[in-house]
Amino acid sequence: MGTDGRDARGRIAPEDFLGIGELARRSGLSPKALRLYDASDLLPPRHVDPFTGYRRYGADQVGRALLIARLRGLGMGLERIRVICDLPADAAGQELRSWWLQEQADARTRSTEVASLLTDLRTLPTEESPMTTDHTERTAHTGHPAHPAHPAHPDERSATASAAVRIAHVLEQGGVRATQQDAVHVQDLPGGRLLLAIADGFGADDDLSGRLLDALGEGLRTALDSGADGPPASDVLAALESAWAALPDLLPADGASGAALLAAVLDGKRLVLAHLGDGRALLVREGHVEPLTRDHTQVASLVAAGRLTEEEAAADPRRAVLNRALAAGAPTAPDLIVRTLIAGDRLVLTSDGIHAVLTPEALGESLLAGSSSERTVQDIARRTLEAGAPDNLAAIVADLG
């Protein structure tokens, strides 16, 4: 028997063969990913049954599969991985070091270009949309009959906006979690603005999400309350940044708890979003659903950069691990996103208890069905609960008239 598990005729002993499921279990790669690496000739099986197509791998291929998984997790391309996998250990180490040195150099170059571009953008003239006044219609979801929801605030409030806004929200504990750590917040702000926010807590502090949202709302109210008419629209972004900057002070010092947080300020025709974590904001316009946010995970960043396929990401065990969140020791600055709204738009905020369960197709069916905001959140909750709802779930749907 040779050192690679083959006998003198080049055959692998039967006990050293692994099915694709067993190799997936040992390596952490999904069967779909293993098929992808077979198709790219990066990790071909030792034998494929000509009749059934059943793949059999050698036990000695587990190490290569583990190495591929780790290198893909770093965002390395398949061609570079193939080179490293075929080199002896010392040479492979030098190849990896060379790749990382170039990655760092590329990051420095991009950082310089981003700083220059930010300077240029600040000098461009901006056009603010004038605000008009109207009353906002507000409804709170009463919940799926078997799983009552918990509105965060009274149903009726007046607010001003560019047109009537119909808002409904849902907050459910789900079918598995012993406590509720999600929170929903809807609040009128000075100058006829409106705050919509959701938070998804994790760790030992069940009430952290609610406290963070209350503090964000109060901070925004204070920052924007500079008179009966409120400050100019250009100050909303600065007010949101200021209110957000105070939130890390509310985090437990032991780092045992934290939250993902997504906040939207409706400011006339302008939408200002602050996003940190894996809550998602969607804009539904003219029959299309546009994602406005991107999950703050390394896996999501690799997919966005084209370094990891959607199929690989779906099977990656780290796909839900946040690398940015409101948590001690993590980067706590949010993404700030500004969009212009038009009549007929629908804004949707969801916690990952919804979009981690529902496929984009299923969620899209609910959002594009033409139902009212209240019926839409009811349908989203129903679909999620029927799928098992392993996590708390929260959603806000706002329709602009």
Coordinates of C-alpha atoms in Angstrom, one line a residue:
M1 CA 0.0 0.0 0.0
G2 CA 1.4 3.4 -1.0
T3 CA 1.5 6.5 1.2
D4 CA -1.6 7.9 -0.5
G5 CA -3.7 4.8 0.3
R6 CA -3.4 3.1 -3.1
D7 CA -2.2 -0.4 -3.6
A8 CA 0.4 -1.5 -6.2
R9 CA -2.2 -1.3 -9.0
G10 CA -3.3 2.2 -8.1
R11 CA -6.5 1.2 -6.4
I12 CA -7.9 2.5 -3.1
A13 CA -8.9 0.0 -0.5
P14 CA -12.7 -0.1 -0.2
E15 CA -12.6 0.9 3.4
D16 CA -10.8 4.1 2.4
F17 CA -13.5 5.3 0.1
L18 CA -15.8 8.1 1.3
G19 CA -19.2 9.1 -0.1
I20 CA -19.8 12.7 -0.9
G21 CA -21.9 13.0 2.3
E22 CA -19.2 11.7 4.5
L23 CA -16.6 14.0 2.9
A24 CA -18.9 16.9 3.4
R25 CA -19.3 16.0 7.1
R26 CA -15.6 15.7 7.7
S27 CA -14.6 18.9 5.7
G28 CA -17.4 21.2 6.4
L29 CA -18.0 21.7 2.7
S30 CA -21.5 21.1 1.4
P31 CA -22.2 18.4 -1.2
K32 CA -23.1 21.2 -3.6
A33 CA -19.7 22.9 -3.0
L34 CA -17.9 19.5 -3.5
R35 CA -19.7 19.1 -6.9
L36 CA -18.6 22.6 -7.8
Y37 CA -15.0 21.8 -7.0
D38 CA -15.3 18.6 -9.0
A39 CA -16.6 20.5 -12.0
S40 CA -13.6 22.9 -11.7
D41 CA -11.2 20.0 -11.3
L42 CA -10.1 21.3 -8.0
L43 CA -11.2 18.3 -6.0
P44 CA -12.3 15.5 -8.4
P45 CA -13.5 12.2 -6.8
R46 CA -11.4 9.2 -7.2
H47 CA -14.2 7.2 -8.7
V48 CA -17.6 8.1 -10.3
D49 CA -20.0 5.2 -10.9
P50 CA -20.9 5.4 -14.7
F51 CA -24.5 4.3 -14.1
T52 CA -25.5 6.0 -10.8
G53 CA -23.1 9.0 -10.9
Y54 CA -22.3 8.2 -7.3
R55 CA -19.0 9.9 -6.3
R56 CA -16.4 8.2 -4.2
Y57 CA -13.5 10.1 -2.6
G58 CA -10.3 8.8 -1.0
A59 CA -9.9 9.3 2.7
D60 CA -6.6 11.0 1.9
Q61 CA -8.6 13.8 0.2
V62 CA -10.1 15.1 3.4
G63 CA -7.1 17.3 4.1
R64 CA -7.3 18.9 0.7
A65 CA -11.0 19.5 1.2
L66 CA -10.3 21.2 4.5
L67 CA -7.6 23.4 3.0
I68 CA -9.9 24.4 0.2
A69 CA -12.6 25.3 2.6
R70 CA -10.3 27.5 4.6
L71 CA -8.8 29.3 1.6
R72 CA -12.3 29.9 0.1
G73 CA -13.3 31.4 3.5
L74 CA -10.5 33.9 3.0
G75 CA -11.9 34.9 -0.4
M76 CA -9.1 33.3 -2.5
G77 CA -9.9 32.5 -6.1
L78 CA -10.1 28.9 -7.3
E79 CA -7.1 29.2 -9.6
R80 CA -4.8 30.4 -6.7
I81 CA -6.2 27.7 -4.5
R82 CA -5.3 25.1 -7.0
V83 CA -1.7 26.3 -7.1
I84 CA -1.5 26.2 -3.3
C85 CA -3.0 22.8 -3.0
D86 CA -0.5 21.3 -5.4
L87 CA 2.5 22.7 -3.6
P88 CA 4.5 21.2 -0.7
A89 CA 3.8 22.7 2.6
D90 CA 6.7 25.2 2.7
A91 CA 6.1 26.5 -0.8
A92 CA 2.3 26.7 -0.1
G93 CA 3.0 28.8 2.9
Q94 CA 5.0 31.3 0.8
E95 CA 2.3 31.4 -1.8
L96 CA -0.3 32.2 0.8
R97 CA 1.9 34.9 2.3
S98 CA 2.4 36.5 -1.2
W99 CA -1.3 36.5 -1.8
W100 CA -2.0 38.1 1.5
L101 CA 0.7 40.8 1.0
Q102 CA -1.0 41.8 -2.3
E103 CA -4.4 41.8 -0.6
Q104 CA -3.2 44.2 2.0
A105 CA -1.6 46.4 -0.7
D106 CA -4.9 46.4 -2.7
A107 CA -6.8 47.4 0.5
R108 CA -4.4 50.3 1.1
T109 CA -4.9 51.5 -2.5
R110 CA -8.6 51.3 -2.2
S111 CA -8.5 53.1 1.1
T112 CA -6.7 56.0 -0.6
E113 CA -9.1 56.1 -3.5
V114 CA -12.1 56.0 -1.2
A115 CA -10.7 58.9 0.9
S116 CA -10.2 60.9 -2.3
L117 CA -13.6 60.2 -3.6
L118 CA -15.3 61.1 -0.4
T119 CA -13.5 64.5 -0.5
D120 CA -14.7 65.0 -4.1
L121 CA -18.3 64.0 -3.3
R122 CA -18.5 66.5 -0.4
T123 CA -17.8 69.3 -2.9
L124 CA -20.7 68.3 -5.1
P125 CA -23.9 70.4 -4.9
T126 CA -26.9 68.7 -3.3
E127 CA -30.5 69.2 -4.0
E128 CA -32.9 68.8 -1.1
S129 CA -36.4 67.7 -1.7
P130 CA -39.0 70.1 -0.2
M131 CA -41.3 68.7 2.4
T132 CA -45.0 68.9 2.3
T133 CA -47.4 68.2 5.1
D134 CA -50.0 65.5 5.4
H135 CA -51.3 63.1 8.1
T136 CA -49.9 59.6 8.3
E137 CA -52.2 56.6 8.7
R138 CA -50.7 54.1 11.1
T139 CA -51.9 50.5 11.9
A140 CA -50.3 47.9 14.1
H141 CA -50.4 44.2 13.2
T142 CA -52.6 42.3 15.6
G143 CA -50.8 39.0 14.9
H144 CA -51.4 35.6 13.5
P145 CA -54.2 34.1 15.6
A146 CA -52.0 31.4 17.1
H147 CA -49.1 33.7 17.7
P148 CA -50.2 37.2 18.8
A149 CA -47.8 40.0 18.0
H150 CA -46.8 42.8 20.2
P151 CA -47.0 46.4 18.8
A152 CA -44.2 48.6 20.1
H153 CA -46.3 51.8 20.2
P154 CA -49.9 53.0 20.1
D155 CA -51.6 52.4 16.7
E156 CA -52.5 56.0 15.8
R157 CA -50.1 59.0 15.6
S158 CA -49.9 62.0 13.3
A159 CA -46.8 62.6 11.4
T160 CA -45.9 64.7 8.3
A161 CA -44.4 63.3 5.2
S162 CA -44.5 63.8 1.5
A163 CA -47.7 61.7 1.3
A164 CA -49.8 59.5 3.5
V165 CA -47.9 56.6 4.9
R166 CA -49.6 53.4 6.1
I167 CA -47.4 51.4 8.5
A168 CA -47.9 48.0 10.1
H169 CA -45.4 46.0 12.1
V170 CA -45.1 42.5 13.6
L171 CA -43.1 41.2 16.5
E172 CA -43.2 37.4 17.3
Q173 CA -41.2 35.2 19.6
G174 CA -41.2 32.3 17.1
G175 CA -41.6 28.6 17.8
V176 CA -38.2 27.8 19.4
R177 CA -36.7 30.7 21.3
A178 CA -37.5 30.8 25.0
T179 CA -37.4 34.6 25.2
Q180 CA -38.1 37.6 22.9
Q181 CA -34.9 39.6 22.1
D182 CA -36.2 41.4 19.0
A183 CA -37.8 44.9 19.3
V184 CA -39.7 47.2 17.0
H185 CA -39.8 51.0 17.4
V186 CA -42.0 53.6 15.6
Q187 CA -41.7 57.2 16.6
D188 CA -42.7 60.7 15.3
L189 CA -39.7 63.1 15.2
P190 CA -39.5 66.9 15.0
G191 CA -40.1 68.5 11.7
G192 CA -42.7 65.9 10.6
R193 CA -40.1 63.1 10.3
L194 CA -40.8 59.5 11.3
L195 CA -38.5 56.8 12.7
L196 CA -39.0 53.2 12.0
A197 CA -36.5 50.7 13.6
I198 CA -36.0 47.1 14.5
A199 CA -33.3 45.5 16.6
D200 CA -32.3 41.9 17.0
G201 CA -30.6 41.1 20.3
F202 CA -28.3 38.3 21.2
G203 CA -26.7 37.1 24.4
A204 CA -28.0 37.2 28.0
D205 CA -29.7 40.6 28.0
D206 CA -33.3 40.1 26.7
D207 CA -34.2 43.7 27.0
L208 CA -31.1 45.2 25.3
S209 CA -32.8 45.7 21.9
G210 CA -35.7 47.7 23.4
R211 CA -33.3 50.0 25.4
L212 CA -31.2 50.6 22.3
L213 CA -34.2 51.6 20.2
D214 CA -35.6 53.8 22.9
A215 CA -32.2 55.6 23.3
L216 CA -31.9 56.0 19.5
G217 CA -35.3 57.6 19.3
E218 CA -34.6 59.9 22.2
G219 CA -31.3 60.9 20.8
L220 CA -32.8 61.7 17.4
R221 CA -35.6 63.7 19.0
T222 CA -33.1 65.7 21.0
A223 CA -30.8 66.3 18.0
L224 CA -33.6 67.3 15.7
D225 CA -35.7 69.4 18.2
S226 CA -34.4 72.9 17.3
G227 CA -37.7 74.6 16.9
A228 CA -41.3 74.2 15.7
D229 CA -40.2 73.7 12.1
G230 CA -37.2 71.4 12.9
P231 CA -33.7 71.7 11.4
P232 CA -33.1 71.5 7.7
A233 CA -33.3 68.1 6.0
S234 CA -29.5 68.1 5.6
D235 CA -29.2 67.8 9.4
V236 CA -31.0 64.4 9.6
L237 CA -27.9 62.5 8.6
A238 CA -25.8 64.2 11.2
A239 CA -28.5 63.8 13.8
L240 CA -28.7 60.0 13.1
E241 CA -24.9 59.7 13.4
S242 CA -24.9 61.6 16.7
A243 CA -27.7 59.6 18.2
W244 CA -26.1 56.3 17.1
A245 CA -22.7 57.3 18.5
A246 CA -24.2 57.2 22.0
L247 CA -25.6 53.6 21.7
P248 CA -22.3 51.7 22.5
D249 CA -22.4 53.2 26.0
L250 CA -25.5 51.1 26.7
L251 CA -23.8 47.8 25.9
P252 CA -22.9 45.4 28.8
A253 CA -19.2 45.7 29.6
D254 CA -18.7 41.9 29.7
G255 CA -19.5 41.7 26.0
A256 CA -22.0 38.9 26.6
S257 CA -24.9 40.7 24.8
G258 CA -25.3 42.8 21.7
A259 CA -27.7 43.6 18.9
A260 CA -28.1 44.1 15.2
L261 CA -30.0 47.3 14.5
L262 CA -31.7 48.8 11.5
A263 CA -33.2 52.3 11.6
A264 CA -35.0 54.3 8.9
V265 CA -35.9 58.0 9.1
L266 CA -38.6 59.1 6.6
D267 CA -37.8 62.7 5.9
G268 CA -40.2 64.0 3.3
K269 CA -39.1 62.4 0.0
R270 CA -35.8 61.3 1.5
L271 CA -35.1 58.0 3.2
V272 CA -32.1 57.9 5.6
L273 CA -31.1 54.4 6.8
A274 CA -28.6 53.4 9.5
H275 CA -27.7 49.7 9.4
L276 CA -25.5 47.5 11.5
G277 CA -25.7 43.7 11.5
D278 CA -28.0 41.5 9.5
G279 CA -31.3 43.2 9.6
R280 CA -32.5 44.0 6.0
A281 CA -34.2 46.9 4.4
L282 CA -36.0 46.4 1.1
L283 CA -37.5 48.9 -1.3
V284 CA -40.5 47.7 -3.3
R285 CA -41.1 49.9 -6.4
E286 CA -43.1 49.2 -9.5
G287 CA -43.2 45.4 -9.0
H288 CA -39.5 45.0 -8.1
V289 CA -37.8 44.4 -4.8
E290 CA -34.5 46.1 -4.3
P291 CA -32.2 45.3 -1.3
L292 CA -31.0 48.4 0.3
T293 CA -28.7 46.8 2.9
R294 CA -26.0 44.1 2.9
D295 CA -25.5 41.7 5.8
H296 CA -22.4 42.5 7.9
T297 CA -20.8 39.1 7.7
Q298 CA -17.5 38.1 6.1
V299 CA -19.4 35.5 4.0
A300 CA -21.8 38.2 2.6
S301 CA -18.8 40.4 1.8
L302 CA -17.1 37.6 -0.1
V303 CA -20.2 36.9 -2.1
A304 CA -20.6 40.6 -3.0
A305 CA -17.0 40.7 -4.1
G306 CA -17.5 37.7 -6.3
R307 CA -15.1 35.7 -4.3
L308 CA -17.7 33.2 -3.0
T309 CA -20.7 31.8 -4.9
E310 CA -24.2 32.0 -3.4
E311 CA -24.2 28.2 -3.3
E312 CA -21.0 28.2 -1.3
A313 CA -22.3 30.9 1.1
A314 CA -25.5 29.1 1.8
A315 CA -23.6 26.1 3.0
D316 CA -20.9 28.0 4.9
P317 CA -21.1 27.3 8.6
R318 CA -20.1 31.0 9.3
R319 CA -22.8 32.5 7.1
A320 CA -24.7 33.9 10.2
V321 CA -21.6 35.1 12.1
L322 CA -21.6 38.9 12.3
N323 CA -18.3 40.8 12.1
R324 CA -20.0 44.2 12.7
A325 CA -22.7 44.7 15.3
L326 CA -23.6 46.7 18.4
A327 CA -21.5 44.6 20.7
A328 CA -18.4 45.2 22.9
G329 CA -15.2 44.6 20.9
A330 CA -17.0 44.9 17.5
P331 CA -17.0 47.8 15.0
T332 CA -20.2 49.7 16.0
A333 CA -20.3 52.4 13.3
P334 CA -23.3 51.8 11.0
D335 CA -23.7 52.0 7.2
L336 CA -25.6 55.2 6.3
I337 CA -27.7 55.0 3.2
V338 CA -29.7 57.8 1.6
R339 CA -32.4 57.2 -1.0
T340 CA -35.1 59.3 -2.7
L341 CA -38.7 58.0 -2.2
I342 CA -41.7 58.4 -4.6
A343 CA -45.4 57.8 -4.2
G344 CA -46.2 54.1 -4.3
D345 CA -43.0 53.0 -2.7
R346 CA -43.1 50.3 -0.1
L347 CA -40.3 50.2 2.6
V348 CA -39.7 46.9 4.4
L349 CA -37.5 46.2 7.4
T350 CA -37.0 42.7 8.6
S351 CA -34.9 40.9 11.3
D352 CA -33.0 37.8 10.3
G353 CA -35.7 35.6 11.9
I354 CA -37.6 36.3 8.8
H355 CA -35.2 36.4 5.9
A356 CA -33.1 33.5 7.2
V357 CA -36.2 31.4 7.0
L358 CA -38.1 32.6 4.0
T359 CA -36.5 32.4 0.5
P360 CA -36.3 35.7 -1.5
E361 CA -39.0 34.2 -3.7
A362 CA -41.4 33.5 -0.8
L363 CA -40.8 37.0 0.8
G364 CA -41.2 38.6 -2.6
E365 CA -44.6 36.9 -3.1
S366 CA -45.8 38.5 0.1
L367 CA -44.4 41.9 -0.7
L368 CA -45.7 42.0 -4.3
A369 CA -49.2 40.5 -3.7
G370 CA -50.8 44.0 -3.7
S371 CA -52.1 43.6 -0.1
S372 CA -52.2 46.3 2.5
S373 CA -49.3 46.8 4.8
E374 CA -51.2 45.1 7.6
R375 CA -52.2 42.1 5.6
T376 CA -48.6 41.9 4.3
V377 CA -47.0 41.7 7.7
Q378 CA -49.6 39.1 8.7
D379 CA -48.7 37.0 5.7
I380 CA -45.0 37.3 6.3
A381 CA -45.5 36.2 9.9
R382 CA -47.7 33.3 8.9
R383 CA -45.2 32.0 6.4
T384 CA -42.3 32.3 8.8
L385 CA -44.2 30.6 11.6
E386 CA -45.3 27.8 9.4
A387 CA -41.7 27.3 8.4
G388 CA -40.8 26.7 12.0
A389 CA -39.6 30.1 13.1
P390 CA -36.4 29.0 14.9
D391 CA -35.7 32.6 15.9
N392 CA -37.5 35.7 17.0
L393 CA -38.9 37.7 14.1
A394 CA -39.7 41.4 13.5
A395 CA -40.9 43.3 10.5
I396 CA -42.1 46.8 9.5
V397 CA -43.9 47.5 6.3
A398 CA -44.5 51.2 5.3
D399 CA -46.5 52.1 2.2
L400 CA -46.1 55.6 0.8
G401 CA -49.3 56.9 -0.8

